[in-house]
Short mmCIF file of C-alpha atoms in Angstrom, two decimals:
data_model
loop_
_atom_site.label_atom_id
_atom_site.label_comp_id
_atom_site.label_asym_id
_atom_site.label_seq_id
_atom_site.Cartn_x
_atom_site.Cartn_y
_atom_site.Cartn_z
CA MET G 228 -14.88 4.78 10.37
CA LYS G 229 -11.29 4.67 8.68
CA VAL G 230 -10.20 6.53 5.93
CA ALA G 231 -7.51 5.87 3.29
CA ILE G 232 -6.23 7.48 0.13
CA VAL G 233 -5.10 5.07 -2.86
CA THR G 234 -3.22 6.79 -5.74
CA GLY G 235 -3.18 5.52 -8.98
CA GLY G 236 -7.24 4.42 -7.67
CA GLY G 237 -8.15 3.40 -10.68
CA GLY G 238 -5.29 1.43 -12.01
CA GLY G 239 -5.08 -1.92 -11.30
CA ILE G 240 -3.28 -2.48 -8.09
CA GLY G 241 -4.96 0.60 -7.17
CA ARG G 242 -8.43 -0.23 -8.27
CA ALA G 243 -8.07 -3.74 -6.63
CA THR G 244 -6.75 -2.39 -3.24
CA ALA G 245 -9.57 0.64 -2.88
CA LEU G 246 -11.98 -2.38 -3.29
CA ALA G 247 -10.35 -4.44 -0.94
CA LEU G 248 -10.45 -1.76 1.89
CA ALA G 249 -13.81 -0.96 1.16
CA ASP G 250 -15.05 -4.16 1.87
CA LEU G 251 -13.40 -3.62 5.09
CA GLY G 252 -15.47 -0.66 5.52
CA TYR G 253 -12.83 2.12 4.77
CA ALA G 254 -13.51 5.59 3.28
CA LEU G 255 -11.70 5.84 -0.09
CA VAL G 256 -9.92 8.91 -1.59
CA LEU G 257 -8.85 7.77 -4.68
CA ALA G 258 -6.36 9.91 -6.59
CA GLY G 259 -4.57 9.76 -10.12
CA ARG G 260 -4.45 11.18 -13.50
CA THR G 261 -7.58 9.83 -15.11
CA PRO G 262 -10.93 10.81 -13.16
CA GLY G 263 -13.07 8.58 -15.50
CA ARG G 264 -11.30 5.52 -13.97
CA LEU G 265 -11.50 7.01 -10.59
CA GLU G 266 -15.20 7.63 -10.77
CA GLU G 267 -15.78 3.86 -12.24
CA VAL G 268 -14.19 2.90 -8.97
CA ALA G 269 -15.88 5.11 -6.53
CA GLU G 270 -19.14 4.14 -8.44
CA GLN G 271 -18.66 0.71 -7.37
CA ILE G 272 -17.80 1.09 -4.15
CA LYS G 273 -20.43 3.45 -3.73
CA ARG G 274 -23.18 0.38 -5.12
CA ALA G 275 -21.70 -1.47 -2.66
CA ALA G 276 -22.95 0.98 0.21
CA GLY G 277 -19.42 2.49 0.46
CA ARG G 278 -17.70 5.90 0.73
CA ALA G 279 -15.54 7.29 -1.65
CA ILE G 280 -14.31 10.31 -3.25
CA CYS G 281 -12.50 11.27 -6.57
CA VAL G 282 -9.47 13.84 -6.54
CA PRO G 283 -8.02 13.69 -9.95
CA THR G 284 -4.39 14.45 -9.01
CA ASP G 285 -0.79 14.67 -10.73
CA VAL G 286 1.21 13.22 -8.11
CA THR G 287 4.72 14.69 -9.22
CA GLN G 288 3.26 17.86 -8.35
CA PRO G 289 3.66 18.97 -4.85
CA GLN G 290 0.93 21.33 -4.94
CA ASP G 291 -1.41 18.46 -5.99
CA VAL G 292 -0.30 16.10 -3.92
CA ASP G 293 -0.56 18.85 -0.81
CA ARG G 294 -4.81 19.81 -2.35
CA LEU G 295 -5.13 16.00 -2.36
CA VAL G 296 -4.59 15.57 1.54
CA ARG G 297 -6.14 18.32 2.35
CA GLN G 298 -9.45 17.69 0.46
CA ALA G 299 -9.34 14.12 1.91
CA ARG G 300 -9.57 15.92 5.67
CA GLU G 301 -12.03 18.74 4.78
CA GLU G 302 -14.04 15.55 3.49
CA TYR G 303 -13.33 12.79 6.01
CA SER G 304 -11.66 14.54 9.01
CA ARG G 305 -8.74 12.56 9.10
CA ILE G 306 -6.94 9.81 7.69
CA ASP G 307 -5.60 6.19 8.29
CA ALA G 308 -4.07 4.98 5.44
CA VAL G 309 -2.15 6.30 2.58
CA ILE G 310 -1.18 3.40 -0.25
CA ASN G 311 0.75 4.86 -2.87
CA THR G 312 0.56 2.74 -6.14
CA ALA G 313 1.24 5.11 -8.71
CA GLY G 314 4.23 3.70 -10.88
CA MET G 315 5.47 3.97 -14.58
CA ALA G 316 7.58 2.11 -16.23
CA PRO G 317 8.29 2.34 -19.69
CA MET G 318 10.82 -0.25 -21.02
CA ILE G 319 14.01 1.47 -22.39
CA PRO G 320 17.41 0.61 -22.25
CA THR G 321 19.20 2.25 -19.80
CA PRO G 322 21.55 3.70 -22.40
CA ASP G 323 19.02 5.32 -24.80
CA ILE G 324 17.00 7.46 -21.98
CA LEU G 325 16.69 10.33 -22.45
CA PRO G 326 17.40 12.74 -19.36
CA THR G 327 13.85 14.11 -19.70
CA GLN G 328 12.87 10.61 -19.77
CA TRP G 329 14.64 9.72 -16.85
CA ARG G 330 13.62 12.09 -14.79
CA GLU G 331 10.39 11.29 -15.75
CA ILE G 332 10.46 8.12 -14.59
CA LEU G 333 11.80 9.01 -11.22
CA GLU G 334 9.78 11.44 -10.58
CA VAL G 335 6.63 9.36 -10.50
CA ASN G 336 8.03 6.32 -9.22
CA LEU G 337 10.08 8.10 -6.27
CA SER G 338 9.50 11.64 -5.74
CA ALA G 339 5.78 11.16 -5.74
CA ALA G 340 6.09 9.20 -2.89
CA PHE G 341 7.81 11.80 -0.83
CA TYR G 342 5.62 14.05 -1.96
CA LEU G 343 2.46 12.48 -0.33
CA THR G 344 4.76 11.23 3.26
CA ARG G 345 5.75 15.08 3.08
CA ALA G 346 2.25 16.03 2.72
CA VAL G 347 0.46 13.86 5.00
CA TRP G 348 3.34 13.23 7.94
CA PRO G 349 1.88 16.60 9.90
CA VAL G 350 -1.84 14.72 9.88
CA PHE G 351 -0.28 11.55 10.89
CA ARG G 352 1.35 13.40 13.90
CA ASN G 353 -1.43 15.42 14.75
CA GLN G 354 -3.73 12.29 15.05
CA HIS G 355 -1.07 11.00 17.69
CA LEU G 356 -0.12 13.35 19.73
CA GLU G 357 -4.58 13.15 19.72
CA SER G 358 -4.56 10.22 20.63
CA GLN G 359 -1.77 10.44 23.28
CA SER G 360 -3.90 13.19 24.84
CA ASP G 361 -7.15 10.86 24.98
CA LEU G 362 -5.45 8.51 26.84
CA HIS G 363 -4.29 11.05 29.68
CA GLU G 364 -8.05 12.80 29.55
CA HIS G 365 -9.17 9.05 30.42
CA GLY G 366 -6.96 8.64 33.19
CA ARG G 367 -5.74 5.69 31.13
CA SER G 368 -1.80 7.45 30.25
CA GLY G 369 -0.42 3.78 30.91
CA ALA G 370 -1.56 2.49 28.37
CA GLU G 371 -0.01 1.83 25.31
CA LEU G 372 -1.16 3.41 21.99
CA GLY G 373 -1.05 1.28 18.66
CA PRO G 374 1.79 0.88 16.38
CA ASP G 375 -0.12 2.93 13.88
CA SER G 376 -1.56 5.44 16.38
CA GLY G 377 -0.91 8.24 13.36
CA GLY G 378 -1.12 6.60 10.50
CA VAL G 379 0.70 4.15 8.26
CA ILE G 380 1.82 4.59 4.96
CA VAL G 381 2.32 1.67 2.40
CA HIS G 382 4.48 1.81 -0.70
CA ILE G 383 4.15 -0.22 -3.77
CA SER G 384 7.78 -1.12 -4.82
CA SER G 385 8.52 -4.14 -7.20
CA GLU G 386 10.80 -7.09 -8.01
CA SER G 387 13.07 -5.08 -10.24
CA ALA G 388 14.30 -3.82 -6.99
CA ARG G 389 16.58 -6.28 -6.26
CA ASP G 390 16.46 -8.21 -9.70
CA PRO G 391 17.47 -6.11 -12.50
CA PHE G 392 15.60 -6.53 -15.40
CA PRO G 393 16.77 -5.24 -19.28
CA GLY G 394 15.05 -2.45 -19.90
CA LEU G 395 13.33 -1.31 -16.87
CA GLY G 396 17.14 0.64 -15.17
CA ALA G 397 15.58 3.31 -14.11
CA TYR G 398 12.51 1.87 -12.78
CA GLY G 399 15.10 -0.30 -10.93
CA VAL G 400 16.81 2.74 -9.73
CA ALA G 401 13.75 4.66 -8.55
CA LYS G 402 12.06 1.20 -7.17
CA VAL G 403 15.71 0.50 -5.01
CA ALA G 404 15.52 4.62 -3.34
CA LEU G 405 11.76 3.82 -2.89
CA ASN G 406 12.60 0.41 -0.27
CA MET G 407 15.19 3.24 1.27
CA LEU G 408 12.52 6.05 2.04
CA THR G 409 10.36 3.52 3.26
CA LYS G 410 12.90 2.75 5.51
CA VAL G 411 14.28 5.83 6.39
CA THR G 412 10.55 7.39 7.32
CA ALA G 413 9.52 4.06 8.90
CA GLN G 414 12.54 4.76 11.75
CA GLU G 415 11.44 8.47 11.56
CA GLY G 416 7.55 7.61 12.35
CA GLU G 417 8.18 5.36 14.75
CA PRO G 418 8.08 7.57 17.76
CA LEU G 419 4.98 9.43 16.35
CA GLY G 420 2.90 6.26 15.58
CA ILE G 421 3.58 6.13 12.03
CA ARG G 422 4.05 2.97 10.19
CA VAL G 423 5.87 2.78 6.59
CA VAL G 424 5.49 -0.41 4.66
CA GLY G 425 6.54 -1.24 0.64
CA ILE G 426 5.03 -4.10 -0.71
CA ALA G 427 7.12 -5.45 -3.92
CA PRO G 428 5.22 -7.52 -6.21
CA ALA G 429 6.57 -9.60 -9.20
CA ALA G 430 4.75 -8.97 -12.07
CA VAL G 431 1.68 -8.61 -12.20
CA GLU G 432 -1.78 -8.79 -14.51
CA THR G 433 -2.04 -5.11 -14.76
CA PRO G 434 -2.06 -2.64 -18.36
CA MET G 435 1.18 -1.35 -17.05
CA PHE G 436 2.52 -5.14 -17.27
CA ARG G 437 1.28 -5.86 -20.26
CA ALA G 438 2.27 -2.51 -22.17
CA LEU G 439 5.67 -4.58 -21.59
CA MET G 440 4.41 -8.05 -22.11
CA THR G 441 2.15 -10.02 -24.34
CA GLU G 442 -0.07 -12.73 -23.12
CA GLU G 443 1.97 -15.24 -25.49
CA GLN G 444 4.86 -14.14 -23.87
CA VAL G 445 4.08 -13.68 -20.49
CA PRO G 446 1.01 -16.27 -19.46
CA THR G 447 -1.88 -14.94 -17.22
CA ARG G 448 -1.75 -17.96 -15.09
CA GLU G 449 2.16 -17.43 -14.59
CA ILE G 450 1.63 -14.19 -12.33
CA LEU G 451 0.56 -12.05 -10.17
CA ALA G 452 -3.37 -10.80 -9.94
CA PRO G 453 -3.64 -6.93 -9.08
CA GLN G 454 -6.08 -8.64 -6.03
CA ASP G 455 -2.80 -10.64 -4.89
CA VAL G 456 -0.89 -7.52 -4.38
CA ALA G 457 -4.22 -5.86 -2.72
CA GLU G 458 -4.39 -8.72 -0.01
CA ALA G 459 -0.73 -7.92 0.67
CA VAL G 460 -1.22 -4.52 1.42
CA VAL G 461 -4.53 -5.04 3.50
CA GLY G 462 -2.31 -7.48 5.51
CA ALA G 463 -0.01 -4.38 6.29
CA VAL G 464 -2.37 -2.13 6.77
CA THR G 465 -4.95 -4.06 8.96
CA GLY G 466 -4.03 -7.93 9.07
CA ALA G 467 -0.90 -9.73 10.05
CA MET G 468 1.90 -8.02 9.12
CA ARG G 469 -0.05 -5.13 10.74
CA TYR G 470 3.18 -4.27 13.43
CA ALA G 471 5.24 -4.63 10.63
CA SER G 472 7.25 -1.35 9.70
CA GLY G 473 10.36 -0.29 7.51
CA GLU G 474 10.42 -3.66 5.71
CA THR G 475 9.80 -4.22 2.01
CA ILE G 476 8.38 -7.29 1.35
CA PHE G 477 8.49 -9.33 -1.94
CA ILE G 478 5.93 -11.38 -2.92
CA HIS G 479 5.54 -13.92 -6.35
CA ARG G 480 2.90 -15.83 -8.17
CA ARG G 481 1.41 -18.42 -5.99
CA ILE G 482 2.28 -21.63 -6.78
#
């Protein structure tokens, strides 16, 4: 059994990703600030004979993130994937952003990813070393471990990282920095069997997006569904993009 943590697990992209991974047999650890939404997703997974636990978490608080990783380990003994979907994107012209708002936007969209990476890194490193030890014990010291023998981290970035949108300046700045975090931690993690991948969707049909744009302004048919993003995440974790690391992959609506 493989295990995945999904932050923002009660939201649009997080929910779709959790359900997609559960369909593949992953046990889920759902994290977020809204316990009721997390429980809804967990119950849906359990009704389909899957496994899921909920860990209410404020991802901007390092001690909360440390507790999340600790509870995941206590419940399932290992962690194979961490999917960071938590985010916020208030539309405020950059000169009008208050310093407190600026810090909050960067905390949720950037610092939270660092806290999660920092918390799970020792777990992934130890899993890689255990995999190496197992090869030696079974006389297969010359065999190669997979690219994610430690684990894989997937960050949800955004098209805003390369195509600025008026009013989303702080959000775009955070996502640009997140892409660099993806790149540098992928390089640092390669010797430890740790992959790090970014998925950067254009507009997605989620409550967060609809708080910015109405159906009249941007029809649903013109944007991505959460399931489209979840499909890309699954590809990064298990499928066609399994050997990718350090890249941020931009995805757009299907024509």
